[in-house]
Coordinates of C-alpha atoms in Angstrom, one line a residue:
M89 CA -2.7 38.2 115.7
R90 CA -4.3 38.7 118.1
N91 CA -7.7 40.0 118.4
L92 CA -7.9 43.7 119.6
K93 CA -10.3 42.2 122.7
R94 CA -7.8 40.2 123.8
V95 CA -5.6 43.4 123.9
F96 CA -8.0 44.7 126.3
A97 CA -8.1 41.8 128.7
V98 CA -4.7 42.3 129.7
I99 CA -5.9 45.4 131.6
I100 CA -9.3 44.2 133.7
T101 CA -9.8 47.1 134.7
V102 CA -10.2 49.1 132.0
A103 CA -14.3 49.5 131.5
M104 CA -13.7 51.6 135.1
L105 CA -10.9 53.7 133.7
A106 CA -12.6 54.3 130.5
S107 CA -14.1 57.2 131.5
L108 CA -10.8 58.7 132.7
M109 CA -8.4 58.6 130.4
V110 CA -9.4 60.6 127.7
P111 CA -8.3 63.9 129.9
A112 CA -5.0 62.0 130.7
L113 CA -4.2 62.5 127.3
A114 CA -4.2 65.9 127.9
S115 CA -1.2 65.9 130.0
V116 CA 2.5 66.4 128.6
S117 CA 5.2 63.2 129.4
Y118 CA 7.3 62.2 126.5
L119 CA 9.3 65.6 126.3
E120 CA 12.5 63.3 126.3
E121 CA 11.1 61.2 124.0
A122 CA 10.0 63.8 121.3
K123 CA 13.4 65.8 121.7
K124 CA 15.2 62.4 121.0
L125 CA 12.7 62.4 118.0
Q126 CA 14.0 65.9 116.8
T127 CA 17.8 64.3 116.9
I128 CA 16.8 62.2 114.1
G129 CA 14.9 64.3 112.0
L130 CA 11.3 62.7 113.2
F131 CA 10.0 65.7 114.5
A132 CA 10.6 68.9 112.9
G133 CA 11.9 72.3 114.6
T134 CA 13.4 73.2 118.3
E135 CA 12.3 72.2 121.3
A136 CA 10.2 75.3 121.1
D137 CA 8.7 73.9 118.0
L138 CA 6.9 70.6 120.0
K139 CA 4.3 71.9 121.2
L140 CA 3.2 68.7 123.2
D141 CA -0.1 70.3 124.7
E142 CA -1.5 70.3 121.1
D143 CA -4.4 68.5 119.4
V144 CA -3.0 66.4 116.4
T145 CA -5.2 67.7 113.0
R146 CA -5.5 64.8 110.2
I147 CA -3.6 67.0 108.3
Q148 CA -1.0 66.9 110.7
G149 CA -0.7 63.3 111.7
L150 CA -0.5 62.9 108.2
T151 CA 2.2 65.0 107.9
F152 CA 4.1 62.9 111.0
A153 CA 3.5 59.6 109.6
I154 CA 4.6 60.1 106.2
R155 CA 7.7 62.6 107.6
A156 CA 8.4 59.7 110.4
A157 CA 9.0 57.1 106.8
G158 CA 11.3 58.6 105.5
K159 CA 8.8 59.7 102.1
E160 CA 8.6 63.6 102.5
D161 CA 11.2 64.2 99.9
E162 CA 8.5 61.7 97.5
A163 CA 5.9 63.5 98.8
L164 CA 6.9 67.0 98.3
A165 CA 8.3 66.0 94.7
M166 CA 4.7 65.6 93.6
T167 CA 4.0 67.6 90.5
D168 CA 1.0 70.2 91.3
E169 CA -1.0 68.5 88.1
E170 CA -0.8 65.3 90.0
V171 CA -2.1 66.8 93.3
E172 CA -5.3 68.4 91.5
E173 CA -6.2 65.4 90.3
L174 CA -5.6 63.2 93.0
L175 CA -7.7 65.7 95.3
A176 CA -10.4 66.2 92.5
K177 CA -12.3 63.4 94.2
F178 CA -12.3 65.0 97.4
N179 CA -15.5 67.7 98.5
D180 CA -13.1 69.5 100.8
A181 CA -9.7 69.6 99.1
D182 CA -9.9 73.4 99.3
D183 CA -9.8 73.1 103.1
I184 CA -6.6 71.4 102.9
P185 CA -4.1 73.5 104.4
F186 CA -1.6 75.3 101.7
W187 CA 1.7 75.3 104.1
N188 CA 4.2 76.8 101.0
G189 CA 2.4 74.3 98.5
N190 CA 2.9 71.2 100.5
G191 CA 0.2 70.5 102.1
P192 CA -2.1 69.2 99.1
K193 CA 1.2 66.9 98.9
Y194 CA 0.9 65.5 101.7
V195 CA -2.6 64.7 101.6
A196 CA -2.1 63.7 97.6
Y197 CA 0.8 61.3 98.1
A198 CA -1.3 59.3 101.3
I199 CA -4.4 58.8 98.1
K200 CA -2.1 57.4 96.0
N201 CA -0.3 55.3 98.1
G202 CA -3.3 53.9 100.2
I203 CA -2.0 55.7 103.2
T204 CA -5.9 56.8 103.5
V205 CA -9.1 57.6 101.5
G206 CA -11.0 59.4 103.7
D207 CA -13.8 59.6 105.4
G208 CA -15.6 57.3 102.9
Q209 CA -17.8 59.9 102.0
G210 CA -15.9 61.9 99.6
N211 CA -14.1 64.1 102.5
F212 CA -10.4 63.8 103.9
L213 CA -11.4 66.4 107.0
P214 CA -7.8 67.4 107.2
L215 CA -8.9 70.2 110.3
A216 CA -10.5 67.3 112.3
K217 CA -8.7 66.1 115.1
I218 CA -7.1 62.4 114.1
S219 CA -8.1 59.7 116.3
G220 CA -5.6 57.3 118.0
R221 CA -6.3 54.6 115.9
A222 CA -6.3 56.4 112.2
F223 CA -2.3 57.8 113.5
L224 CA -1.5 54.3 113.5
V225 CA -2.8 53.5 110.4
F226 CA -0.7 56.4 109.0
L227 CA 2.1 55.2 110.5
L228 CA 1.8 51.5 109.5
K229 CA 0.6 52.1 106.5
S230 CA 2.6 54.8 105.1
G231 CA 6.5 54.0 107.2
M232 CA 6.2 50.1 107.8
G233 CA 4.4 48.2 105.4
Y234 CA 1.4 47.3 107.5
A235 CA -0.5 47.6 104.1
D236 CA -4.1 45.6 105.0
V237 CA -4.1 47.6 108.1
T238 CA -7.3 49.4 109.6
T239 CA -8.7 51.5 112.1
Q240 CA -9.6 48.5 113.6
T241 CA -6.8 46.0 113.5
A242 CA -4.2 49.1 113.6
P243 CA -3.9 48.7 117.7
D244 CA -3.6 45.1 117.5
V245 CA -1.0 45.7 114.6
A246 CA 0.9 47.9 116.4
V247 CA 1.4 45.7 119.8
E248 CA 2.9 42.6 117.4
A249 CA 5.2 45.4 115.7
G250 CA 6.5 46.4 118.4
V251 CA 5.2 49.5 118.2
L252 CA 3.4 49.9 121.5
T253 CA 2.6 48.2 124.7
S254 CA -0.3 46.5 125.4
G255 CA -1.6 49.3 127.5
Q256 CA -0.6 52.0 125.3
A257 CA -2.7 50.1 122.5
V258 CA -5.7 50.4 125.1
K259 CA -5.0 53.7 125.8
Y260 CA -4.7 55.1 121.7
A261 CA -8.1 52.4 120.8
L262 CA -10.2 55.1 123.3
A263 CA -8.6 58.2 121.9
E264 CA -11.5 58.5 119.7
D265 CA -12.0 61.9 120.2
G266 CA -8.3 63.3 119.4
I267 CA -4.8 63.0 120.1
I268 CA -2.1 65.6 121.6
R269 CA 1.5 65.7 120.1
D270 CA 2.5 63.9 123.3
D271 CA 0.6 61.2 121.8
A272 CA 2.3 61.6 118.9
A273 CA 5.6 61.4 120.1
A274 CA 4.9 58.4 123.0
I275 CA 4.5 56.3 118.8
L276 CA 6.7 57.7 116.6
Y277 CA 9.0 56.9 119.3
G278 CA 8.0 53.4 120.4
A279 CA 8.4 53.2 116.7
A280 CA 11.4 53.5 116.5
M281 CA 13.0 52.3 119.4
N282 CA 10.9 48.9 119.3
G283 CA 9.2 48.9 115.9
V284 CA 9.4 46.4 113.5
N285 CA 8.2 47.0 109.7
A286 CA 6.3 44.5 107.8
D287 CA 8.9 43.2 106.2
G288 CA 11.0 42.0 109.0
V289 CA 13.5 44.9 109.3
K290 CA 13.7 46.9 112.2
F291 CA 11.7 50.3 111.5
I292 CA 15.1 52.7 112.3
E293 CA 17.6 50.5 110.7
A294 CA 15.1 50.9 107.1
L295 CA 15.6 55.0 107.8
I296 CA 19.0 54.5 108.5
D297 CA 19.6 52.6 105.4
A298 CA 17.1 54.5 103.5
G299 CA 19.6 58.0 104.0
F300 CA 16.7 59.5 106.0
V301 CA 18.4 59.3 109.3
S302 CA 22.2 59.3 110.5
A303 CA 23.3 55.9 111.9
E304 CA 25.9 58.6 114.1
K305 CA 22.6 60.9 115.5
A306 CA 20.2 57.6 116.2
A307 CA 23.5 56.7 118.0
E308 CA 23.3 59.6 120.3
A309 CA 19.7 59.6 120.9
G310 CA 19.9 56.0 122.0
F311 CA 17.6 54.1 119.6
I312 CA 20.9 52.2 118.5
T313 CA 24.0 51.2 119.9
I314 CA 27.2 51.1 117.3
A315 CA 30.0 49.1 118.1
P316 CA 33.2 51.3 118.4
E317 CA 35.1 50.9 115.6
V318 CA 38.6 48.6 116.2
L319 CA 41.7 50.4 115.5
E320 CA 43.8 48.8 112.9
A321 CA 46.9 49.3 110.8
K322 CA 48.7 48.9 107.3
V323 CA 52.2 49.6 107.4
E324 CA 54.6 50.2 105.0
A325 CA 58.3 51.4 104.4
K326 CA 58.1 54.4 101.8
N327 CA 62.0 54.0 101.4
L328 CA 65.0 53.6 104.0
K329 CA 64.3 56.3 105.4
E330 CA 60.5 56.9 106.6
V331 CA 57.5 54.6 107.5
V332 CA 54.3 55.3 106.9
L333 CA 51.6 53.9 109.4
T334 CA 48.0 54.0 107.7
F335 CA 45.2 54.1 110.6
N336 CA 41.2 52.9 109.4
K337 CA 40.3 56.3 110.9
D338 CA 41.7 59.5 112.7
V339 CA 44.5 58.6 115.6
E340 CA 45.8 62.8 116.2
D341 CA 44.0 62.7 119.9
I342 CA 45.5 59.3 120.6
D343 CA 47.2 59.8 123.6
G344 CA 51.1 58.6 122.9
I345 CA 50.5 58.4 119.1
D346 CA 53.2 61.4 118.2
K347 CA 55.4 59.9 121.0
K348 CA 59.0 58.3 119.7
E349 CA 58.3 55.9 122.6
S350 CA 55.3 54.2 121.1
Y351 CA 57.0 52.6 118.2
K352 CA 59.9 50.0 118.8
F353 CA 62.1 48.7 115.9
K354 CA 64.4 45.6 116.7
N355 CA 67.8 46.8 115.7
L356 CA 66.6 50.3 114.3
A357 CA 66.0 53.6 115.7
V358 CA 63.0 56.2 115.7
D359 CA 64.0 59.5 114.8
S360 CA 60.9 61.3 114.8
V361 CA 56.5 61.2 114.3
A362 CA 54.7 63.2 112.3
V363 CA 51.0 62.3 112.9
D364 CA 48.3 63.8 110.2
G365 CA 44.6 62.6 110.3
N366 CA 45.2 58.6 110.3
V367 CA 48.7 58.7 109.1
V368 CA 51.7 58.8 110.8
T369 CA 54.9 59.1 109.6
L370 CA 57.8 57.1 111.5
T371 CA 61.6 58.6 110.9
V372 CA 63.9 55.6 111.5
G373 CA 67.9 55.0 111.1
T374 CA 71.0 56.7 112.5
K375 CA 72.3 60.2 111.7
E376 CA 75.0 57.8 109.1
K377 CA 72.0 55.7 107.6
G378 CA 68.5 54.5 107.5
A379 CA 67.1 51.0 106.9
D380 CA 69.3 48.6 105.1
N381 CA 67.8 47.8 101.7
Q382 CA 66.2 45.0 100.7
A383 CA 65.8 44.1 105.0
S384 CA 62.6 43.1 107.3
Y385 CA 62.3 44.7 111.1
K386 CA 60.3 44.1 113.1
L387 CA 57.8 47.1 114.4
T388 CA 56.0 46.8 117.4
I389 CA 53.0 49.5 118.5
S390 CA 52.3 50.5 122.5
K391 CA 49.5 48.4 123.3
D392 CA 48.5 51.6 124.5
I393 CA 47.7 52.7 120.7
L394 CA 47.0 49.4 119.3
K395 CA 45.7 46.7 121.9
D396 CA 45.6 43.5 119.3
N397 CA 47.6 42.5 116.2
N398 CA 50.5 45.4 117.2
E399 CA 53.1 43.3 115.6
F400 CA 54.3 44.1 111.6
D401 CA 57.0 42.8 109.8
V402 CA 58.2 45.9 107.9
Y403 CA 60.2 45.2 104.4
F404 CA 62.2 48.0 103.3
F405 CA 63.1 48.4 99.4
D406 CA 64.2 51.7 97.4
A407 CA 65.7 51.5 94.0
S408 CA 64.8 55.2 93.6
M409 CA 67.2 58.0 93.4
P410 CA 66.1 61.2 95.8
E411 CA 65.0 63.8 93.3
V412 CA 64.6 67.8 94.4
V413 CA 60.9 68.2 94.1
G414 CA 60.7 72.3 95.0
I415 CA 63.2 74.9 95.5
T416 CA 61.1 77.9 97.3
V417 CA 62.8 81.5 98.4
T418 CA 62.0 82.2 101.7
G419 CA 64.0 85.1 102.2
P420 CA 67.3 87.8 101.4
K421 CA 69.7 85.3 102.1
S422 CA 68.1 82.0 102.3
F423 CA 65.4 79.1 100.5
E424 CA 64.0 75.5 101.7
L425 CA 65.5 73.0 99.0
K426 CA 62.9 69.7 99.2
F427 CA 63.8 66.5 98.1
S428 CA 61.6 63.5 97.3
E429 CA 62.8 61.6 100.2
P430 CA 65.2 62.2 103.1
I431 CA 68.5 61.9 102.3
K432 CA 72.1 62.1 104.1
D433 CA 73.8 65.6 105.0
D434 CA 77.1 64.8 102.9
G435 CA 76.5 66.4 99.4
N436 CA 77.7 69.3 98.2
L437 CA 75.3 72.5 97.0
T438 CA 76.8 75.0 94.5
L439 CA 74.3 78.2 93.8
K440 CA 75.7 80.3 91.2
S441 CA 74.4 83.5 89.0
G442 CA 76.6 84.1 86.4
T443 CA 80.0 83.3 86.8
S444 CA 79.4 84.6 90.5
T445 CA 79.2 81.9 92.9
L446 CA 77.3 82.3 96.2
S447 CA 78.4 81.6 99.6
I448 CA 76.6 79.3 101.6
D449 CA 76.5 78.4 105.1
T450 CA 76.6 75.0 105.0
S451 CA 76.3 74.2 108.6
S452 CA 72.5 74.8 107.9
L453 CA 72.0 72.1 105.7
N454 CA 70.5 69.7 108.0
D455 CA 70.2 68.3 111.6
G456 CA 72.0 65.3 110.9
K457 CA 69.4 62.8 111.2
G458 CA 68.3 62.8 107.2
S459 CA 65.6 65.1 106.5
D460 CA 63.8 65.1 102.9
T461 CA 63.7 69.1 103.7
F462 CA 67.0 71.8 104.0
N463 CA 66.3 75.3 105.1
V464 CA 69.7 76.7 103.6
K465 CA 71.3 80.0 105.0
M466 CA 74.0 82.0 102.5
Y467 CA 76.1 84.6 103.6
S468 CA 75.5 86.2 100.5
T469 CA 72.3 88.2 99.4
F470 CA 69.8 87.5 96.4
T471 CA 69.8 90.1 94.2
D472 CA 65.9 91.1 92.4
G473 CA 65.6 90.0 89.1
R474 CA 68.8 87.3 88.4
T475 CA 68.5 84.0 87.5
Y476 CA 70.0 81.7 90.0
T477 CA 71.5 77.6 89.4
L478 CA 71.4 75.5 91.8

């Protein structure tokens, strides 16, 4: 690991510009980066809450670092008794902002996990401005696993870990009078974009793996790239009239997905297409029949839908007789008859009540293409309160 003096040597004019660097920290340069950090939850609130030109206190810096490490839930889960015991050794424990009981928990968590020991004289100094070096220590220790980092080595470690450029390391090493929230955004953004933890895992990937950051949100903010999911399908004949295509993602928005022309069977017609989420159901066959039982047909799906692996051998096998699975009265002279699978319309329906037989309009039974649902119309009218046998 390079010594910090070598980092300083990269910028030859640093001694001449040192007097100008601290005032430069007051400018705001990382608004867009801060908004991206809000997208993935490393900065809380909305844009109005960023306040990038304001100073960062030690308690605020510690909170930023713990939140960025995905350890906030752990910190806030500490008991009041444990917090009180850990803070008892500090003379200024009463100066820690209460923040609905959360402020002391952040500090206690940091003490418990070796992130800070205070100023070495029994004080934490929660309201003092935090230096660039101290903020780096909080981040590198709490979120990135660099357990041995100190205020002296933090800028150098941050460069090696990909969090800072050499120029940034010099800038924050000189920021002994404190950093502003804009600087915190720059450091956290560098960690999220390029930082690598002590165990070799990228900082942002560790946060995603831990469930603290959504991969989709990280991709939206530009921290990672999610490769487009290759569309795939499993194809199965449900019976001799229906073929079910199950895709690995929702396909309702794909152009042509609901068009018969997108599906070609050899020696078998596609009569209709129904799309529901990631499932496409094809009704196949002719007016007279569906596929031959125990026969295979080749299905080709349009390359506009599946660019590769778009041909399937579909085996049709049906050993079950259709069953009535539902009867629903839909009006005074109509009812819906639901079968377990599509059937032809060459059967007969008889509807009786006692010794009386109701007259059915047989022309209403089907459209001639085979269906599992029949909207049956009658010439007679149902009588309220009577039982009918179909």
